[in-house]
PDB file of C-alpha atoms in Angstrom:
ATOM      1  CA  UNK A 392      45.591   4.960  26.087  1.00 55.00           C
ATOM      2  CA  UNK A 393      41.930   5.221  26.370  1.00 68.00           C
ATOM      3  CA  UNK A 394      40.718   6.507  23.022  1.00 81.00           C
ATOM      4  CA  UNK A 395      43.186   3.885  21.484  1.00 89.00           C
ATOM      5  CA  UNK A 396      41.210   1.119  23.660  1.00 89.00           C
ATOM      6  CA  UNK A 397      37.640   2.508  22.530  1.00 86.00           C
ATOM      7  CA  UNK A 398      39.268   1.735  18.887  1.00 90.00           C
ATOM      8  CA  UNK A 399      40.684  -1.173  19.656  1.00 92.00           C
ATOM      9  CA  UNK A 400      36.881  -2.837  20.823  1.00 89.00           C
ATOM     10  CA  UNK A 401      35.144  -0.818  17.852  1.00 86.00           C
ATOM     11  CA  UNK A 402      37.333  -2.787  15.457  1.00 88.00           C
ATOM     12  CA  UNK A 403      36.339  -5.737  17.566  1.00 88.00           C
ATOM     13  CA  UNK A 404      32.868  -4.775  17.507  1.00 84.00           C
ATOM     14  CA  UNK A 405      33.636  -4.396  13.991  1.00 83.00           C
ATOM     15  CA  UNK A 406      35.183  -7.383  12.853  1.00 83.00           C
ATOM     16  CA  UNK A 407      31.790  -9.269  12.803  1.00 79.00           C
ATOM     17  CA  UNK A 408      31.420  -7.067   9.291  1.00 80.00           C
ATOM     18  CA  UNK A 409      34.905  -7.884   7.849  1.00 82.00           C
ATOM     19  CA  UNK A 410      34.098 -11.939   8.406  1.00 80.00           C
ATOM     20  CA  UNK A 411      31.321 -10.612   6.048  1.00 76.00           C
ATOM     21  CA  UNK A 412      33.027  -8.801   3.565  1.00 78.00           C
ATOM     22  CA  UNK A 413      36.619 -10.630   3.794  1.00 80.00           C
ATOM     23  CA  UNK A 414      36.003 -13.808   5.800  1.00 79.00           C
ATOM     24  CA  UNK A 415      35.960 -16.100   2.701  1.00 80.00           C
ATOM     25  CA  UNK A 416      39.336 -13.909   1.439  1.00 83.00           C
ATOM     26  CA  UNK A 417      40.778 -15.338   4.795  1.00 83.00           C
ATOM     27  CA  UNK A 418      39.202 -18.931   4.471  1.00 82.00           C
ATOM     28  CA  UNK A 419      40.144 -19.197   0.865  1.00 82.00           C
ATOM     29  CA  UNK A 420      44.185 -18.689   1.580  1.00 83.00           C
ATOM     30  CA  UNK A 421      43.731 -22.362   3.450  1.00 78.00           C
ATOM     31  CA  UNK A 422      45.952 -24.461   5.471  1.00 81.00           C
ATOM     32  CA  UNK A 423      50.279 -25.148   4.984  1.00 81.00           C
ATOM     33  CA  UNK A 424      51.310 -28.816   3.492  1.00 81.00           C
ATOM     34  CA  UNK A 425      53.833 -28.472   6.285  1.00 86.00           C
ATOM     35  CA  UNK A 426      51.422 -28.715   8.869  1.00 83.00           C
ATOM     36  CA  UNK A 427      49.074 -26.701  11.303  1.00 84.00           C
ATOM     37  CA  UNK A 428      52.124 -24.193  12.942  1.00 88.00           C
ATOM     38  CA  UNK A 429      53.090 -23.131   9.181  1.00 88.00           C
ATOM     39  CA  UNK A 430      49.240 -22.775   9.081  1.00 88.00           C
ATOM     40  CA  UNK A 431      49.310 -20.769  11.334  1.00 89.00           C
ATOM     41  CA  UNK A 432      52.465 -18.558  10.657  1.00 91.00           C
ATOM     42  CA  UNK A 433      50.557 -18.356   7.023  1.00 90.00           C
ATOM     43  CA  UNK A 434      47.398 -16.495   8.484  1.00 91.00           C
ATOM     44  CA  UNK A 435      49.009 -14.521  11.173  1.00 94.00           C
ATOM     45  CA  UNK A 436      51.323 -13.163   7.678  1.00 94.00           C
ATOM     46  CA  UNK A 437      48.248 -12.452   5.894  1.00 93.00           C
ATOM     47  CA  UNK A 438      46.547 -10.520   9.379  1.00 94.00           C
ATOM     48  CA  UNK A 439      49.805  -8.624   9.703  1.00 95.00           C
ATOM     49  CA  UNK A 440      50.367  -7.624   6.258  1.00 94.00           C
ATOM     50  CA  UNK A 441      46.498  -6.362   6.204  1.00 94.00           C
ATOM     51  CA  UNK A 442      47.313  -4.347   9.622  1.00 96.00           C
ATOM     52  CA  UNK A 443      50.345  -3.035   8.168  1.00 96.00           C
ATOM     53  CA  UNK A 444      47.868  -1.315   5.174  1.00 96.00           C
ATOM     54  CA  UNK A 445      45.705  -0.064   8.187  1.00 96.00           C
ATOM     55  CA  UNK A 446      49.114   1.530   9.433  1.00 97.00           C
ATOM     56  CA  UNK A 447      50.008   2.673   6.162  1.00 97.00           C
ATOM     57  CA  UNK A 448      46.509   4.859   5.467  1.00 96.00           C
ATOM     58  CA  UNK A 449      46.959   6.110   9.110  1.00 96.00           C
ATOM     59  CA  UNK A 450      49.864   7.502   8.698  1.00 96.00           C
ATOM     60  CA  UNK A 451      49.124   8.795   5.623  1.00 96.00           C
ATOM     61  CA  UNK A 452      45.144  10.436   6.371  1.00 95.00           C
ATOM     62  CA  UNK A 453      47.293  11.910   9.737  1.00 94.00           C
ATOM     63  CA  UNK A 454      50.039  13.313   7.558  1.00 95.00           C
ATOM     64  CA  UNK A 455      47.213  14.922   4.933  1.00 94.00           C
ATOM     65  CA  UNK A 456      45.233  16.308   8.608  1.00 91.00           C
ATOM     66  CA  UNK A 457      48.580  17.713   9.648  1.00 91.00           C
ATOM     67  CA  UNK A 458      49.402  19.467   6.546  1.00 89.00           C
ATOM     68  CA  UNK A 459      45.916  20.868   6.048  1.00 88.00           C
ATOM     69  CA  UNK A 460      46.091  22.286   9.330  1.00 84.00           C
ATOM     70  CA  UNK A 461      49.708  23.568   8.563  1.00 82.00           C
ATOM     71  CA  UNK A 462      48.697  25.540   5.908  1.00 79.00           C
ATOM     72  CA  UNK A 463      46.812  28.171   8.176  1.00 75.00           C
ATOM     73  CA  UNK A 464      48.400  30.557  10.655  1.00 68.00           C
ATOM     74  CA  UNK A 465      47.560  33.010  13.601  1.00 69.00           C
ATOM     75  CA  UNK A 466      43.987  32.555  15.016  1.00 70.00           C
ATOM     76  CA  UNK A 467      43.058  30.629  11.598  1.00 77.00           C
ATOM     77  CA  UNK A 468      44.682  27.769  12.763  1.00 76.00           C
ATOM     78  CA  UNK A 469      42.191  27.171  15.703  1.00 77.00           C
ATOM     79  CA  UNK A 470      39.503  27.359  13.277  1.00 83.00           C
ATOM     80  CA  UNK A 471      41.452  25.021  10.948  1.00 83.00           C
ATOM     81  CA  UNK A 472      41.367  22.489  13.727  1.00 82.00           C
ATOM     82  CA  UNK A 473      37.708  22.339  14.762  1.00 84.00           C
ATOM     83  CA  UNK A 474      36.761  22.502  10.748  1.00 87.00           C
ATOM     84  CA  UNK A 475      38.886  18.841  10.469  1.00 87.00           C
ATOM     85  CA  UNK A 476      37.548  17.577  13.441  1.00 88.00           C
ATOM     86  CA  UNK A 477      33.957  18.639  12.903  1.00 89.00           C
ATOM     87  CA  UNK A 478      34.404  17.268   8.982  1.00 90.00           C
ATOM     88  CA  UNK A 479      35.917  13.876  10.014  1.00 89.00           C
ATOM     89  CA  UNK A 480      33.649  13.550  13.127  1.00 89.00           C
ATOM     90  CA  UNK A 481      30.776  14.016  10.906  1.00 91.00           C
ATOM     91  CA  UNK A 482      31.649  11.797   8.306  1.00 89.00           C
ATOM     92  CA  UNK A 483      32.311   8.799  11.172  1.00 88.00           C
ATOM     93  CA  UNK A 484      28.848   9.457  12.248  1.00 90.00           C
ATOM     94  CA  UNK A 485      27.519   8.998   8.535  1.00 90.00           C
ATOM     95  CA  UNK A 486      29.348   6.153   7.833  1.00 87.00           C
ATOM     96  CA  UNK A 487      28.185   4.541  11.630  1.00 87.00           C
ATOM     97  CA  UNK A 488      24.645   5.115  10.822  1.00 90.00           C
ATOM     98  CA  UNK A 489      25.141   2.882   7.295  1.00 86.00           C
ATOM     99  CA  UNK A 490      25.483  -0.230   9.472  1.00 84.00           C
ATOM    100  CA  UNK A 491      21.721   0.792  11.166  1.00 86.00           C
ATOM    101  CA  UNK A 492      20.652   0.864   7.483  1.00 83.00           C
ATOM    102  CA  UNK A 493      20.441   4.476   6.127  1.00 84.00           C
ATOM    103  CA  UNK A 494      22.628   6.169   3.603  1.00 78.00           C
ATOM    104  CA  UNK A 495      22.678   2.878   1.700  1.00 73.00           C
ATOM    105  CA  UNK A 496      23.094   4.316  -1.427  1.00 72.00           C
ATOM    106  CA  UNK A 497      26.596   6.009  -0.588  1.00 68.00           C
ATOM    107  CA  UNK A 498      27.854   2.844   1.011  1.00 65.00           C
ATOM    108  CA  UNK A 499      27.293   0.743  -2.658  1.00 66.00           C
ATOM    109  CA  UNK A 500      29.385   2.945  -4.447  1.00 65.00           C
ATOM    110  CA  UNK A 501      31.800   3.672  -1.352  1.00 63.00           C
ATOM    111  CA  UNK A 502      32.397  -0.125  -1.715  1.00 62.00           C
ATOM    112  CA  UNK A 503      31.715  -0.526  -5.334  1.00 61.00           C
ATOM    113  CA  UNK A 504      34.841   1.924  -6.120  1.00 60.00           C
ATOM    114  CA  UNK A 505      37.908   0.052  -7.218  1.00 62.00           C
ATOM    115  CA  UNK A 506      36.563  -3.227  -5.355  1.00 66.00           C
ATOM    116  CA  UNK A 507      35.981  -5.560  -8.246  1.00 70.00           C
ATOM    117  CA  UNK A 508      39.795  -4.655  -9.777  1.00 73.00           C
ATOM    118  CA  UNK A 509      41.354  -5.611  -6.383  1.00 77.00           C
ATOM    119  CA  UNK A 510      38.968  -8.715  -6.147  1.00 77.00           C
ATOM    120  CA  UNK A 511      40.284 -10.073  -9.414  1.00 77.00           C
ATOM    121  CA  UNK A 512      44.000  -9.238  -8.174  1.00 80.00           C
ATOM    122  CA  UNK A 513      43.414 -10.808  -4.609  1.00 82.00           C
ATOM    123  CA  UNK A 514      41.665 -13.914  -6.754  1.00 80.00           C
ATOM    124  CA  UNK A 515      44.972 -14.325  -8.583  1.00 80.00           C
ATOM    125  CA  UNK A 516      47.117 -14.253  -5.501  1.00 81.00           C
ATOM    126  CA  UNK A 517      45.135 -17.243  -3.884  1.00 79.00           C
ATOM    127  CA  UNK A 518      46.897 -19.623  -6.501  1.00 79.00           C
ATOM    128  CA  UNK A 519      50.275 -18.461  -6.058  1.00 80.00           C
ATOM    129  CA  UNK A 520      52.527 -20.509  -4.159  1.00 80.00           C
ATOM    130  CA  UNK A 521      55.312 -18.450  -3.254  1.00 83.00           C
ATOM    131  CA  UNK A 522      55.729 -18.019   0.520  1.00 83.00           C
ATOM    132  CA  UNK A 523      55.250 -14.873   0.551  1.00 87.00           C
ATOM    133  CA  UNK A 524      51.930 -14.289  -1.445  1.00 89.00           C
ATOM    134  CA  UNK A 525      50.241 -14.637   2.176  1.00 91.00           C
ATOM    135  CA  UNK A 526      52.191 -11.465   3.141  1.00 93.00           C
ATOM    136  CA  UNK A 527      51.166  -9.801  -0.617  1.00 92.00           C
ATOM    137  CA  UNK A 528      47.388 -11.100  -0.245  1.00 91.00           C
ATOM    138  CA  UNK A 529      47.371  -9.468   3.017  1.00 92.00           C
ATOM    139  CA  UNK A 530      48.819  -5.910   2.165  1.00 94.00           C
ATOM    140  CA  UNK A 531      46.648  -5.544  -0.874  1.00 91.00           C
ATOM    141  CA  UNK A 532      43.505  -7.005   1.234  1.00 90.00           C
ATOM    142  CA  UNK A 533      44.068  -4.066   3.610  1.00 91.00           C
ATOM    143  CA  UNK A 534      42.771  -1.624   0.642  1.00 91.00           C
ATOM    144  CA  UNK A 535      39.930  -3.048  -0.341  1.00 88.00           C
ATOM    145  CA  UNK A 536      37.105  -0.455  -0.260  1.00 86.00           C
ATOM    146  CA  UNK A 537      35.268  -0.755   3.441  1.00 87.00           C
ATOM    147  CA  UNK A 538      33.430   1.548   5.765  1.00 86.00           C
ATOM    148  CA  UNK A 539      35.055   0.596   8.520  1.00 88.00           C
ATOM    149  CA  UNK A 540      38.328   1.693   6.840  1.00 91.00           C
ATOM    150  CA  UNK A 541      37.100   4.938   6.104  1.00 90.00           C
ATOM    151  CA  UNK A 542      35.673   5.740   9.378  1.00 89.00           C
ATOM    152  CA  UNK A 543      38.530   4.841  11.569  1.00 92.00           C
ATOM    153  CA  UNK A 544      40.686   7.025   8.196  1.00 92.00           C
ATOM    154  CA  UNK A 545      38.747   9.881   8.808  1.00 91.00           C
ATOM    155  CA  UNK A 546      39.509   9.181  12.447  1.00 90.00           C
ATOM    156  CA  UNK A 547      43.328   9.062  11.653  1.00 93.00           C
ATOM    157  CA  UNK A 548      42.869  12.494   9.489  1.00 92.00           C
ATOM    158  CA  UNK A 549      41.961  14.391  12.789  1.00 87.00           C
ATOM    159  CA  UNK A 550      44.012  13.039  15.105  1.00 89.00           C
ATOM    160  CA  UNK A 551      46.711  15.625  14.688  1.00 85.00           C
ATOM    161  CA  UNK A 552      49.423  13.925  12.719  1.00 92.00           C
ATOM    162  CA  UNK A 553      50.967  10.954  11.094  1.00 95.00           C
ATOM    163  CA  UNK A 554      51.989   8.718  14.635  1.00 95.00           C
ATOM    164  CA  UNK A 555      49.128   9.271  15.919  1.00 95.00           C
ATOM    165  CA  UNK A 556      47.299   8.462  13.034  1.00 95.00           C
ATOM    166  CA  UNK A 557      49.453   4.984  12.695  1.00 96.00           C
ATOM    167  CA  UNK A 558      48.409   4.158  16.117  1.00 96.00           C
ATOM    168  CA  UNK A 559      44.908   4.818  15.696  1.00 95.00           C
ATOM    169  CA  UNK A 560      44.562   2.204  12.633  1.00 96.00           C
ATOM    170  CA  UNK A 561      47.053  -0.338  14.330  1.00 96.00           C
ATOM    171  CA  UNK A 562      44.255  -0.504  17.100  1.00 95.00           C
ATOM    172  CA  UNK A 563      41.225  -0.658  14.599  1.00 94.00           C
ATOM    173  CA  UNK A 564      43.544  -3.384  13.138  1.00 94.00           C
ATOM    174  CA  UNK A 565      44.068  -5.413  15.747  1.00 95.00           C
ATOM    175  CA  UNK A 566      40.620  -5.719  17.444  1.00 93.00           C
ATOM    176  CA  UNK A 567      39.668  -6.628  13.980  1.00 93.00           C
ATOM    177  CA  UNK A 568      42.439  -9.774  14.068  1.00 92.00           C
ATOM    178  CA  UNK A 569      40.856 -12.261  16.528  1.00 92.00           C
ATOM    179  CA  UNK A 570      37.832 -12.943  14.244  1.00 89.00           C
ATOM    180  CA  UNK A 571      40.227 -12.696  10.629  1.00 90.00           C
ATOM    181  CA  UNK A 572      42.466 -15.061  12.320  1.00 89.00           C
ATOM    182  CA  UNK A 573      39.672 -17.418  13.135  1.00 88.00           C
ATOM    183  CA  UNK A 574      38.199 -17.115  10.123  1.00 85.00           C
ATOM    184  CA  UNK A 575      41.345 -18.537   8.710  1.00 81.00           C
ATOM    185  CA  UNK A 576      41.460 -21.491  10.827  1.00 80.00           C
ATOM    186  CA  UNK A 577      37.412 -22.224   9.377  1.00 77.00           C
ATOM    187  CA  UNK A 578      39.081 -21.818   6.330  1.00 71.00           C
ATOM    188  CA  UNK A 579      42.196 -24.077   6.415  1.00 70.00           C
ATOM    189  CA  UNK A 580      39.709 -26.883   8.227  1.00 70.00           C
ATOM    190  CA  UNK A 581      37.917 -27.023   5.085  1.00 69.00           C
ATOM    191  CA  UNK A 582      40.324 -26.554   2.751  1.00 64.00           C
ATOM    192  CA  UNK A 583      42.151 -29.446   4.328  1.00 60.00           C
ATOM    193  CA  UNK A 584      39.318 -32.128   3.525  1.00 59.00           C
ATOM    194  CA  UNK A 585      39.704 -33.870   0.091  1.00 54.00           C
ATOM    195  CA  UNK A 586      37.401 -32.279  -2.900  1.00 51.00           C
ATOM    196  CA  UNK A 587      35.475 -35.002  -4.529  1.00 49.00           C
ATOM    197  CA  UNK A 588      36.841 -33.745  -8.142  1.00 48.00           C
ATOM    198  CA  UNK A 589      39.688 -32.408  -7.120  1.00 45.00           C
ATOM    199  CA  UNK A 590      38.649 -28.813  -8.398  1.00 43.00           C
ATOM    200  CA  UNK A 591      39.756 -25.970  -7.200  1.00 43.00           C
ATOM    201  CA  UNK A 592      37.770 -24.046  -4.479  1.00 43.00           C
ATOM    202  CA  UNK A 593      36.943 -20.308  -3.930  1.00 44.00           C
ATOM    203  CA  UNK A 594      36.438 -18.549  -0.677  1.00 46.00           C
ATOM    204  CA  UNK A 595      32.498 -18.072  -1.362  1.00 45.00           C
ATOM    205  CA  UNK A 596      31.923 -21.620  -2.301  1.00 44.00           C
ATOM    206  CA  UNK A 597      33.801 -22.701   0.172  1.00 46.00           C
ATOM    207  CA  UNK A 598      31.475 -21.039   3.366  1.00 50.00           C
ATOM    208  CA  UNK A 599      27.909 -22.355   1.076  1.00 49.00           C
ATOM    209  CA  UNK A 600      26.141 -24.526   2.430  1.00 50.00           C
ATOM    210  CA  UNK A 601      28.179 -24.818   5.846  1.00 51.00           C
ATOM    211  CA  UNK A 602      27.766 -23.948   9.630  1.00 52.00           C
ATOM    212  CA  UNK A 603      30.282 -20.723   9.166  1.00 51.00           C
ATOM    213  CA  UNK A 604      28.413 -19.943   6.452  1.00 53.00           C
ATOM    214  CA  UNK A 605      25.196 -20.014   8.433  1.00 51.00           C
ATOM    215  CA  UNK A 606      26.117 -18.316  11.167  1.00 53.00           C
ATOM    216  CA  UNK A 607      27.536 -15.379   8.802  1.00 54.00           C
ATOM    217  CA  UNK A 608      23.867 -14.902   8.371  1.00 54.00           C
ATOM    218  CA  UNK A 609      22.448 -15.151  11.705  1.00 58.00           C
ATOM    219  CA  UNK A 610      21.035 -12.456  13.381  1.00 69.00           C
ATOM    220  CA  UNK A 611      23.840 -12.478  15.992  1.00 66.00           C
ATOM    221  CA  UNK A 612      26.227 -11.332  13.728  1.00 69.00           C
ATOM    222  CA  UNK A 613      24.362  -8.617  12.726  1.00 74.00           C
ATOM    223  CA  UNK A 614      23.372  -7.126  16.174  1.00 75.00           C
ATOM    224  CA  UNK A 615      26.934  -7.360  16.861  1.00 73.00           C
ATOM    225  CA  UNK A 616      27.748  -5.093  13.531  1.00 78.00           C
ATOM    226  CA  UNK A 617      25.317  -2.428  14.413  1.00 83.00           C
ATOM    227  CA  UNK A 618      26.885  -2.521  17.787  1.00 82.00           C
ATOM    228  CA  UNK A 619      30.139  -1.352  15.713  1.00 82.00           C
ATOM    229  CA  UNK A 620      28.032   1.178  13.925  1.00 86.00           C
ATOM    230  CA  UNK A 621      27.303   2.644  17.344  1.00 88.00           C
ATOM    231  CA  UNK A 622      31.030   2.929  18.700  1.00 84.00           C
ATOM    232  CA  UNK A 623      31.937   4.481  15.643  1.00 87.00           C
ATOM    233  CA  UNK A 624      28.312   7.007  15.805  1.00 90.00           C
ATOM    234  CA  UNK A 625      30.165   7.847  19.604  1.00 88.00           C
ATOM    235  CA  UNK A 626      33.562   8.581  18.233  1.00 87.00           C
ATOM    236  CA  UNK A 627      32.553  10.363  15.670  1.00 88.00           C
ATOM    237  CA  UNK A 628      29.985  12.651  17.813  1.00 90.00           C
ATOM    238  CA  UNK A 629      33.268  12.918  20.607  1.00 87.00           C
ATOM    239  CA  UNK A 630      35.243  14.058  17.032  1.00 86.00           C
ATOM    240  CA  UNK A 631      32.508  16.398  15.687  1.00 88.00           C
ATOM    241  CA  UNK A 632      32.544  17.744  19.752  1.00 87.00           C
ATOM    242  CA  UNK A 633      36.527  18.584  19.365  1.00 78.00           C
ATOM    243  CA  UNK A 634      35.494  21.466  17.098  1.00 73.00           C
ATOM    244  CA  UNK A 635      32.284  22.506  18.167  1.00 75.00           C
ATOM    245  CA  UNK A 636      33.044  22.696  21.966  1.00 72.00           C
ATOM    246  CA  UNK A 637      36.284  24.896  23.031  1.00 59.00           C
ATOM    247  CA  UNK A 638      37.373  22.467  26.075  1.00 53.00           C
ATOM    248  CA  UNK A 639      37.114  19.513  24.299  1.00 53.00           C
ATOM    249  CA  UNK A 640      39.564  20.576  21.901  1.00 53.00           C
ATOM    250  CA  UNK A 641      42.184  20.237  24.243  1.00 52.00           C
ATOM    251  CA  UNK A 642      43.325  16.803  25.735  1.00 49.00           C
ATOM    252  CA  UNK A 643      42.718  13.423  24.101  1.00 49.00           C
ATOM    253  CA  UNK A 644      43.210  12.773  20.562  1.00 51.00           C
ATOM    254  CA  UNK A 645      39.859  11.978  19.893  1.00 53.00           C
TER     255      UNK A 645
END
């Protein structure tokens, strides 16, 4: 239960950077005509159907670990092991040390990759009015291109096999759904005052100019994003540990 709790509050932690990167997704799906509980059925579809993609990459980075490890036998599976562990561990630590600011270059075109088709696609979705575009908008949301992803994937990939791997994103996943959910309720607030001319409005217009959109940029918010850059530098150095150091090999899944 523990390493699943140190997820669990680095997705927290962590959740201060998707406000930045999908807050406005979350504002911009706005409030129900039938009133503030459909409102709020709408975003907790959206949250689940983005935790549900988290799920989905877990299981399938723990399945990939598995195999890899599978395909060795006799005292080359040990070594199999600690070379995942020490590989994934290592790449949570680079990806960590992004949100203090280095290794900027790889996080662009980390982010950059496939980002502006799924944009467009998530874009479209926003104008659909079918009930269950909330539920669509949410799965296809969940694989947008984002470090946090990737570190708590790499995570998944070492953490022995495809349950495991499920549970590990379902806890990144839900310490990141306080803050999305919130971020939905800025979002139908605004959304439910009238527009002057009636035009539609987009998730980035929508925070300009306002107090959510101020505090996006505060300082605050990004002390507490570093702070998830350190909980993932830890797991990643308690990861890269699993295969350097025989004892801790054996125990959690971490």
């Amino acid at each position: 239960m523990t390493p699943y709790l140190l997820i669990f509050l680095a997705g927290l932690a962590g959740s201060l950077h998707c406000i930045g990167m999908c807050g406005g997704f979350a504002c911009g799906i706005g409030p129900d005509a039938r009133g503030r509980t459909a409102t709020a059925v709408r975003h907790l579809v959206y949250n689940t159907g983005r935790v549900t993609t988290y799920c989905f990459l877990g299981g399938l980075a723990g399945y990939l670990g598995a195999h890899f490890i599978h395909l060795w036998e006799g005292s080359a599976l040990g070594i199999a092991q600690r070379l995942l562990a020490g590989i994934s561990g290592a790449l949570m630590m680079l990806i960590g040390l992004q949100f203090f600011g280095f290794f900027q270059s790889i996080n662009r075109r980390l982010i950059g990759f496939g980002g502006q088709l799924l944009t467009q696609a998530l874009r479209e979705l926003l104008k659909d009015p079918h009930p269950a575009a909330p539920l669509a908008f949410g799965v296809l949301n969940g694989f947008l291109p984002c470090p946090l992803v990737y570190a708590f994937g790499a995570q998944a990939a070492a953490s022995g096999g495809p349950l495991s791997g499920v549970l590990v994103m379902a806890a990144f996943g839900l310490g990141t759904f306080p803050a999305m959910l919130m971020m939905g309720g800025v979002g139908a607030l605004f959304r439910s005052q009238p527009q002057a001319d009636g035009a539609q409005t987009y998730p980035v217009a929508l925070l300009k100019g306002s107090r959510a959109g101020v505090w996006l940029r505060s300082d605050w918010r990004v002390q507490g994003v570093r702070f998830a850059g350190a909980f993932i530098v830890l797991l990643g150095l308690i990861t890269v540990a699993r295969g350097v150091l025989p004892w801790a090999a054996h125990g959690h899944h971490l």
